[in-house]
């Protein structure tokens, strides 16, 4: 992964509202392409880590649309995209793009998929947008400005004991990792209300922000899977992290309302959710 090239100390900070508007436009355009342009005979263009984890033609087309728009409007910015975009930039701003989070859901015609676009400035996420076209919803946040969908401010759920918490998770497409993740879930299920597996990390994080889930955890996410959703969840009042005392990362992502997060994180650490 190539880090964003920082701007010089004298460079002005970016206008976050401008970055937000651009992210919203890019997500809207990509969402429309994916929703309206999905062919009935959707083909597999390539594979990712295993034959199950597919890359579709539409996935690649959506990333080209997004990165093309970003490069046109802000040519000095860096871009990191799931489908191969990786340019360093010189402005201190880097876009982190997942053009289609929930690819398998999309391939099968399930509605839980989205477009995730985040903007980082000097390594910190400052803008996040997740568009969910089949829900008719777009979630967004600017650092320090709260999390929103449409004109409604998002807020995570109020405090609840862990045994009343609805918790989402995800599973890798590599079989050896899946087996251990299933064992972790087996240990967690008796201690919570129930477990959900939605298939889109970005939407799971937004559902924590919207109060539709009490918590979410997963191992093996990439920066583009979590950048926008992590900011949206935090701006809605949720806590996010990895292992105790660490930030969310590919090792482990945990997000939840503060009380549930405080109870769930040590359980996941003890269960070994952070390793294969």
mmCIF file of C-alpha atoms in Angstrom:
data_model
loop_
_atom_site.group_PDB
_atom_site.id
_atom_site.type_symbol
_atom_site.label_atom_id
_atom_site.label_comp_id
_atom_site.label_asym_id
_atom_site.label_seq_id
_atom_site.Cartn_x
_atom_site.Cartn_y
_atom_site.Cartn_z
ATOM 1 C CA UNK A 1 0.000 0.000 0.000
ATOM 2 C CA UNK A 2 1.379 3.359 -0.979
ATOM 3 C CA UNK A 3 0.962 6.111 1.607
ATOM 4 C CA UNK A 4 -0.302 9.515 0.587
ATOM 5 C CA UNK A 5 2.489 11.978 -0.062
ATOM 6 C CA UNK A 6 2.096 14.767 2.496
ATOM 7 C CA UNK A 7 1.769 18.322 1.319
ATOM 8 C CA UNK A 8 4.408 20.824 2.307
ATOM 9 C CA UNK A 9 3.921 22.597 5.661
ATOM 10 C CA UNK A 10 2.829 25.769 3.896
ATOM 11 C CA UNK A 11 0.098 24.069 1.859
ATOM 12 C CA UNK A 12 -3.433 25.145 2.843
ATOM 13 C CA UNK A 13 -5.671 22.527 4.378
ATOM 14 C CA UNK A 14 -8.359 21.275 2.005
ATOM 15 C CA UNK A 15 -11.930 22.527 2.154
ATOM 16 C CA UNK A 16 -13.703 19.553 3.749
ATOM 17 C CA UNK A 17 -17.102 20.584 2.416
ATOM 18 C CA UNK A 18 -15.628 20.579 -1.083
ATOM 19 C CA UNK A 19 -14.202 17.091 -0.535
ATOM 20 C CA UNK A 20 -17.564 15.915 0.791
ATOM 21 C CA UNK A 21 -19.478 17.246 -2.209
ATOM 22 C CA UNK A 22 -17.053 15.547 -4.582
ATOM 23 C CA UNK A 23 -17.295 12.249 -2.694
ATOM 24 C CA UNK A 24 -21.098 12.449 -2.724
ATOM 25 C CA UNK A 25 -21.134 13.109 -6.467
ATOM 26 C CA UNK A 26 -18.726 10.268 -7.211
ATOM 27 C CA UNK A 27 -20.669 7.833 -5.015
ATOM 28 C CA UNK A 28 -23.974 8.877 -6.591
ATOM 29 C CA UNK A 29 -22.653 8.381 -10.115
ATOM 30 C CA UNK A 30 -21.061 5.038 -9.326
ATOM 31 C CA UNK A 31 -24.172 3.864 -7.487
ATOM 32 C CA UNK A 32 -26.344 4.723 -10.480
ATOM 33 C CA UNK A 33 -23.972 2.887 -12.815
ATOM 34 C CA UNK A 34 -24.047 -0.202 -10.632
ATOM 35 C CA UNK A 35 -27.789 -0.180 -10.009
ATOM 36 C CA UNK A 36 -28.999 0.696 -13.493
ATOM 37 C CA UNK A 37 -26.242 -0.961 -15.492
ATOM 38 C CA UNK A 38 -26.158 -4.375 -13.885
ATOM 39 C CA UNK A 39 -26.420 -6.860 -16.766
ATOM 40 C CA UNK A 40 -28.660 -9.884 -16.429
ATOM 41 C CA UNK A 41 -25.749 -12.135 -17.422
ATOM 42 C CA UNK A 42 -23.204 -10.531 -15.097
ATOM 43 C CA UNK A 43 -19.849 -12.165 -15.792
ATOM 44 C CA UNK A 44 -16.789 -12.682 -13.640
ATOM 45 C CA UNK A 45 -13.823 -10.691 -14.937
ATOM 46 C CA UNK A 46 -11.194 -12.077 -12.563
ATOM 47 C CA UNK A 47 -10.777 -13.556 -9.094
ATOM 48 C CA UNK A 48 -9.428 -12.105 -5.871
ATOM 49 C CA UNK A 49 -8.063 -14.315 -3.091
ATOM 50 C CA UNK A 50 -10.073 -17.389 -4.083
ATOM 51 C CA UNK A 51 -12.608 -18.423 -6.739
ATOM 52 C CA UNK A 52 -15.431 -17.491 -4.353
ATOM 53 C CA UNK A 53 -14.273 -13.879 -4.001
ATOM 54 C CA UNK A 54 -15.143 -12.467 -7.397
ATOM 55 C CA UNK A 55 -14.324 -9.253 -9.179
ATOM 56 C CA UNK A 56 -17.107 -8.309 -11.540
ATOM 57 C CA UNK A 57 -17.010 -6.233 -14.683
ATOM 58 C CA UNK A 58 -19.207 -3.646 -12.985
ATOM 59 C CA UNK A 59 -16.859 -3.439 -9.988
ATOM 60 C CA UNK A 60 -14.002 -2.453 -12.287
ATOM 61 C CA UNK A 61 -16.172 -0.041 -14.275
ATOM 62 C CA UNK A 62 -17.341 1.713 -11.089
ATOM 63 C CA UNK A 63 -13.778 2.251 -9.882
ATOM 64 C CA UNK A 64 -12.782 3.718 -13.247
ATOM 65 C CA UNK A 65 -15.723 6.121 -13.050
ATOM 66 C CA UNK A 66 -14.833 7.250 -9.523
ATOM 67 C CA UNK A 67 -11.093 7.570 -10.023
ATOM 68 C CA UNK A 68 -11.564 9.351 -13.327
ATOM 69 C CA UNK A 69 -13.809 11.964 -11.701
ATOM 70 C CA UNK A 70 -11.450 12.446 -8.757
ATOM 71 C CA UNK A 71 -8.421 12.812 -11.032
ATOM 72 C CA UNK A 72 -10.261 15.319 -13.211
ATOM 73 C CA UNK A 73 -11.417 17.505 -10.317
ATOM 74 C CA UNK A 74 -8.379 17.142 -8.012
ATOM 75 C CA UNK A 75 -5.382 15.975 -10.055
ATOM 76 C CA UNK A 76 -2.857 16.525 -7.243
ATOM 77 C CA UNK A 77 -4.585 14.118 -4.852
ATOM 78 C CA UNK A 78 -3.557 10.531 -4.255
ATOM 79 C CA UNK A 79 -5.942 7.643 -4.843
ATOM 80 C CA UNK A 80 -6.036 4.110 -3.393
ATOM 81 C CA UNK A 81 -8.686 1.836 -4.860
ATOM 82 C CA UNK A 82 -9.624 -1.786 -4.308
ATOM 83 C CA UNK A 83 -9.356 -2.653 -7.978
ATOM 84 C CA UNK A 84 -5.808 -1.414 -8.449
ATOM 85 C CA UNK A 85 -5.766 2.394 -8.381
ATOM 86 C CA UNK A 86 -2.713 3.528 -6.400
ATOM 87 C CA UNK A 87 -1.239 6.965 -7.022
ATOM 88 C CA UNK A 88 0.616 8.926 -4.334
ATOM 89 C CA UNK A 89 -0.426 12.511 -5.080
ATOM 90 C CA UNK A 90 1.253 15.680 -3.823
ATOM 91 C CA UNK A 91 -1.543 17.585 -2.035
ATOM 92 C CA UNK A 92 -1.632 15.634 1.243
ATOM 93 C CA UNK A 93 -5.115 14.370 0.315
ATOM 94 C CA UNK A 94 -5.661 10.720 -0.552
ATOM 95 C CA UNK A 95 -8.931 9.136 -1.633
ATOM 96 C CA UNK A 96 -9.601 5.581 -0.445
ATOM 97 C CA UNK A 97 -12.172 3.936 -2.688
ATOM 98 C CA UNK A 98 -14.154 0.725 -2.604
ATOM 99 C CA UNK A 99 -16.287 0.959 -5.741
ATOM 100 C CA UNK A 100 -18.478 -1.989 -4.779
ATOM 101 C CA UNK A 101 -18.410 -3.249 -1.213
ATOM 102 C CA UNK A 102 -20.466 -6.413 -1.056
ATOM 103 C CA UNK A 103 -19.476 -7.787 -4.465
ATOM 104 C CA UNK A 104 -20.905 -11.257 -3.864
ATOM 105 C CA UNK A 105 -24.219 -9.771 -2.711
ATOM 106 C CA UNK A 106 -24.284 -7.722 -5.915
ATOM 107 C CA UNK A 107 -23.429 -10.758 -8.042
ATOM 108 C CA UNK A 108 -26.315 -12.712 -6.517
ATOM 109 C CA UNK A 109 -28.817 -9.863 -6.710
ATOM 110 C CA UNK A 110 -28.916 -9.242 -2.959
ATOM 111 C CA UNK A 111 -29.441 -5.597 -1.923
ATOM 112 C CA UNK A 112 -26.697 -5.232 0.720
ATOM 113 C CA UNK A 113 -23.930 -3.582 -1.273
ATOM 114 C CA UNK A 114 -22.573 -0.070 -1.433
ATOM 115 C CA UNK A 115 -20.041 2.411 -2.761
ATOM 116 C CA UNK A 116 -17.503 3.581 -0.179
ATOM 117 C CA UNK A 117 -15.359 6.700 -0.648
ATOM 118 C CA UNK A 118 -13.157 8.304 2.007
ATOM 119 C CA UNK A 119 -10.785 11.254 1.894
ATOM 120 C CA UNK A 120 -7.704 11.316 4.086
ATOM 121 C CA UNK A 121 -5.627 14.386 4.833
ATOM 122 C CA UNK A 122 -2.089 13.718 5.978
ATOM 123 C CA UNK A 123 -3.033 10.211 7.008
ATOM 124 C CA UNK A 124 -6.244 11.005 8.918
ATOM 125 C CA UNK A 125 -9.688 10.280 7.499
ATOM 126 C CA UNK A 126 -11.598 13.556 7.245
ATOM 127 C CA UNK A 127 -14.532 12.698 4.949
ATOM 128 C CA UNK A 128 -16.504 9.489 4.497
ATOM 129 C CA UNK A 129 -19.373 8.614 2.160
ATOM 130 C CA UNK A 130 -21.147 5.276 1.774
ATOM 131 C CA UNK A 131 -23.930 5.077 -0.805
ATOM 132 C CA UNK A 132 -26.378 2.169 -0.629
ATOM 133 C CA UNK A 133 -28.432 2.466 -3.840
ATOM 134 C CA UNK A 134 -30.761 -0.472 -3.172
ATOM 135 C CA UNK A 135 -31.664 1.054 0.200
ATOM 136 C CA UNK A 136 -32.062 4.499 -1.298
ATOM 137 C CA UNK A 137 -29.680 5.793 1.395
ATOM 138 C CA UNK A 138 -26.363 7.619 1.467
ATOM 139 C CA UNK A 139 -24.418 7.997 4.694
ATOM 140 C CA UNK A 140 -21.782 10.675 5.128
ATOM 141 C CA UNK A 141 -19.564 12.293 7.719
ATOM 142 C CA UNK A 142 -16.981 15.046 8.006
ATOM 143 C CA UNK A 143 -14.570 14.786 10.914
ATOM 144 C CA UNK A 144 -16.010 16.767 13.808
ATOM 145 C CA UNK A 145 -19.320 17.396 12.036
ATOM 146 C CA UNK A 146 -21.392 14.349 12.947
ATOM 147 C CA UNK A 147 -22.724 11.560 10.756
ATOM 148 C CA UNK A 148 -25.753 11.947 8.522
ATOM 149 C CA UNK A 149 -28.074 10.250 6.072
ATOM 150 C CA UNK A 150 -30.060 12.726 4.054
ATOM 151 C CA UNK A 151 -30.958 15.469 6.499
ATOM 152 C CA UNK A 152 -31.115 13.161 9.523
ATOM 153 C CA UNK A 153 -28.256 13.009 12.004
ATOM 154 C CA UNK A 154 -27.155 9.511 12.912
ATOM 155 C CA UNK A 155 -26.659 8.250 16.440
ATOM 156 C CA UNK A 156 -25.552 4.827 17.606
ATOM 157 C CA UNK A 157 -27.755 2.861 19.976
ATOM 158 C CA UNK A 158 -27.919 3.707 23.647
ATOM 159 C CA UNK A 159 -26.227 1.548 26.249
ATOM 160 C CA UNK A 160 -27.314 -2.080 26.432
ATOM 161 C CA UNK A 161 -25.904 -5.124 28.217
ATOM 162 C CA UNK A 162 -23.896 -7.406 25.957
ATOM 163 C CA UNK A 163 -26.435 -10.214 26.193
ATOM 164 C CA UNK A 164 -28.982 -7.897 24.546
ATOM 165 C CA UNK A 165 -26.641 -6.736 21.777
ATOM 166 C CA UNK A 166 -27.179 -7.493 18.093
ATOM 167 C CA UNK A 167 -23.705 -7.974 16.636
ATOM 168 C CA UNK A 168 -22.653 -8.266 13.003
ATOM 169 C CA UNK A 169 -19.528 -9.892 11.647
ATOM 170 C CA UNK A 170 -17.978 -11.024 8.395
ATOM 171 C CA UNK A 171 -15.992 -13.975 7.130
ATOM 172 C CA UNK A 172 -13.015 -14.131 4.804
ATOM 173 C CA UNK A 173 -13.076 -15.958 1.482
ATOM 174 C CA UNK A 174 -9.931 -17.933 2.353
ATOM 175 C CA UNK A 175 -11.015 -21.235 3.886
ATOM 176 C CA UNK A 176 -8.305 -21.475 6.562
ATOM 177 C CA UNK A 177 -9.233 -18.062 7.949
ATOM 178 C CA UNK A 178 -12.963 -18.793 7.748
ATOM 179 C CA UNK A 179 -12.589 -21.856 9.951
ATOM 180 C CA UNK A 180 -11.032 -19.834 12.771
ATOM 181 C CA UNK A 181 -13.561 -17.013 12.331
ATOM 182 C CA UNK A 182 -16.351 -19.566 12.710
ATOM 183 C CA UNK A 183 -14.781 -20.738 15.981
ATOM 184 C CA UNK A 184 -14.632 -17.144 17.253
ATOM 185 C CA UNK A 185 -18.295 -16.648 16.344
ATOM 186 C CA UNK A 186 -19.177 -19.875 18.178
ATOM 187 C CA UNK A 187 -17.671 -18.401 21.342
ATOM 188 C CA UNK A 188 -19.414 -15.043 20.933
ATOM 189 C CA UNK A 189 -22.944 -16.222 20.009
ATOM 190 C CA UNK A 190 -23.955 -17.433 23.509
ATOM 191 C CA UNK A 191 -22.967 -14.078 25.008
ATOM 192 C CA UNK A 192 -24.976 -11.743 22.728
ATOM 193 C CA UNK A 193 -28.567 -11.376 21.549
ATOM 194 C CA UNK A 194 -27.723 -12.670 18.069
ATOM 195 C CA UNK A 195 -25.215 -12.525 15.223
ATOM 196 C CA UNK A 196 -25.762 -11.131 11.732
ATOM 197 C CA UNK A 197 -23.627 -11.519 8.599
ATOM 198 C CA UNK A 198 -24.540 -8.840 6.059
ATOM 199 C CA UNK A 199 -21.717 -9.169 3.555
ATOM 200 C CA UNK A 200 -20.659 -5.512 3.359
ATOM 201 C CA UNK A 201 -18.293 -4.092 5.957
ATOM 202 C CA UNK A 202 -19.083 -0.523 4.906
ATOM 203 C CA UNK A 203 -22.824 -1.026 5.424
ATOM 204 C CA UNK A 204 -22.308 -2.881 8.709
ATOM 205 C CA UNK A 205 -20.351 0.115 10.045
ATOM 206 C CA UNK A 206 -23.084 2.468 8.834
ATOM 207 C CA UNK A 207 -25.707 0.286 10.496
ATOM 208 C CA UNK A 208 -23.827 0.679 13.780
ATOM 209 C CA UNK A 209 -23.916 4.443 13.182
ATOM 210 C CA UNK A 210 -27.651 4.343 12.433
ATOM 211 C CA UNK A 211 -28.513 2.246 15.507
ATOM 212 C CA UNK A 212 -29.515 -0.804 13.471
ATOM 213 C CA UNK A 213 -26.731 -2.839 15.072
ATOM 214 C CA UNK A 214 -25.195 -2.624 18.520
ATOM 215 C CA UNK A 215 -21.765 -3.685 17.279
ATOM 216 C CA UNK A 216 -19.739 -5.131 14.430
ATOM 217 C CA UNK A 217 -16.400 -6.908 14.258
ATOM 218 C CA UNK A 218 -14.281 -8.499 11.549
ATOM 219 C CA UNK A 219 -10.723 -9.560 10.810
ATOM 220 C CA UNK A 220 -8.977 -9.114 7.474
ATOM 221 C CA UNK A 221 -10.449 -5.842 6.216
ATOM 222 C CA UNK A 222 -8.516 -3.603 3.849
ATOM 223 C CA UNK A 223 -8.294 0.206 4.117
ATOM 224 C CA UNK A 224 -10.965 0.683 1.449
ATOM 225 C CA UNK A 225 -13.380 -1.604 3.317
ATOM 226 C CA UNK A 226 -13.397 0.435 6.489
ATOM 227 C CA UNK A 227 -12.109 3.999 5.908
ATOM 228 C CA UNK A 228 -15.453 5.708 5.238
ATOM 229 C CA UNK A 229 -17.596 3.520 7.487
ATOM 230 C CA UNK A 230 -15.207 3.828 10.430
ATOM 231 C CA UNK A 231 -15.442 7.639 10.332
ATOM 232 C CA UNK A 232 -19.235 7.538 9.961
ATOM 233 C CA UNK A 233 -19.573 5.206 12.959
ATOM 234 C CA UNK A 234 -17.300 7.347 15.138
ATOM 235 C CA UNK A 235 -19.079 10.549 14.186
ATOM 236 C CA UNK A 236 -22.351 8.886 15.228
ATOM 237 C CA UNK A 237 -20.957 8.311 18.719
ATOM 238 C CA UNK A 238 -19.716 4.750 18.337
ATOM 239 C CA UNK A 239 -16.309 3.597 19.462
ATOM 240 C CA UNK A 240 -14.049 1.852 16.973
ATOM 241 C CA UNK A 241 -10.743 0.070 17.372
ATOM 242 C CA UNK A 242 -8.841 -3.150 16.968
ATOM 243 C CA UNK A 243 -7.218 -5.067 19.800
ATOM 244 C CA UNK A 244 -7.393 -3.246 23.148
ATOM 245 C CA UNK A 245 -5.499 0.026 22.886
ATOM 246 C CA UNK A 246 -5.076 -0.227 19.119
ATOM 247 C CA UNK A 247 -6.768 1.407 16.146
ATOM 248 C CA UNK A 248 -8.992 -0.478 13.726
ATOM 249 C CA UNK A 249 -6.863 -2.257 11.146
ATOM 250 C CA UNK A 250 -6.673 -5.339 8.980
ATOM 251 C CA UNK A 251 -5.806 -7.320 12.086
ATOM 252 C CA UNK A 252 -9.173 -6.571 13.689
ATOM 253 C CA UNK A 253 -11.987 -4.040 13.428
ATOM 254 C CA UNK A 254 -14.447 -3.598 16.291
ATOM 255 C CA UNK A 255 -17.175 -0.936 16.288
ATOM 256 C CA UNK A 256 -20.069 -0.439 18.637
ATOM 257 C CA UNK A 257 -21.979 1.738 21.018
ATOM 258 C CA UNK A 258 -19.602 2.592 23.876
ATOM 259 C CA UNK A 259 -20.973 0.168 26.472
ATOM 260 C CA UNK A 260 -21.175 -2.767 24.078
ATOM 261 C CA UNK A 261 -17.759 -1.973 22.625
ATOM 262 C CA UNK A 262 -16.235 -2.015 26.112
ATOM 263 C CA UNK A 263 -17.653 -5.484 26.781
ATOM 264 C CA UNK A 264 -17.153 -7.019 23.335
ATOM 265 C CA UNK A 265 -13.579 -5.936 22.571
ATOM 266 C CA UNK A 266 -11.895 -7.936 25.384
ATOM 267 C CA UNK A 267 -14.005 -11.008 24.571
ATOM 268 C CA UNK A 268 -12.858 -10.871 20.954
ATOM 269 C CA UNK A 269 -9.265 -10.442 22.061
ATOM 270 C CA UNK A 270 -9.487 -13.448 24.367
ATOM 271 C CA UNK A 271 -11.141 -15.513 21.606
ATOM 272 C CA UNK A 272 -8.275 -14.717 19.229
ATOM 273 C CA UNK A 273 -10.374 -12.800 16.719
ATOM 274 C CA UNK A 274 -7.230 -10.932 15.696
ATOM 275 C CA UNK A 275 -5.362 -13.927 14.268
ATOM 276 C CA UNK A 276 -5.980 -16.912 12.001
#
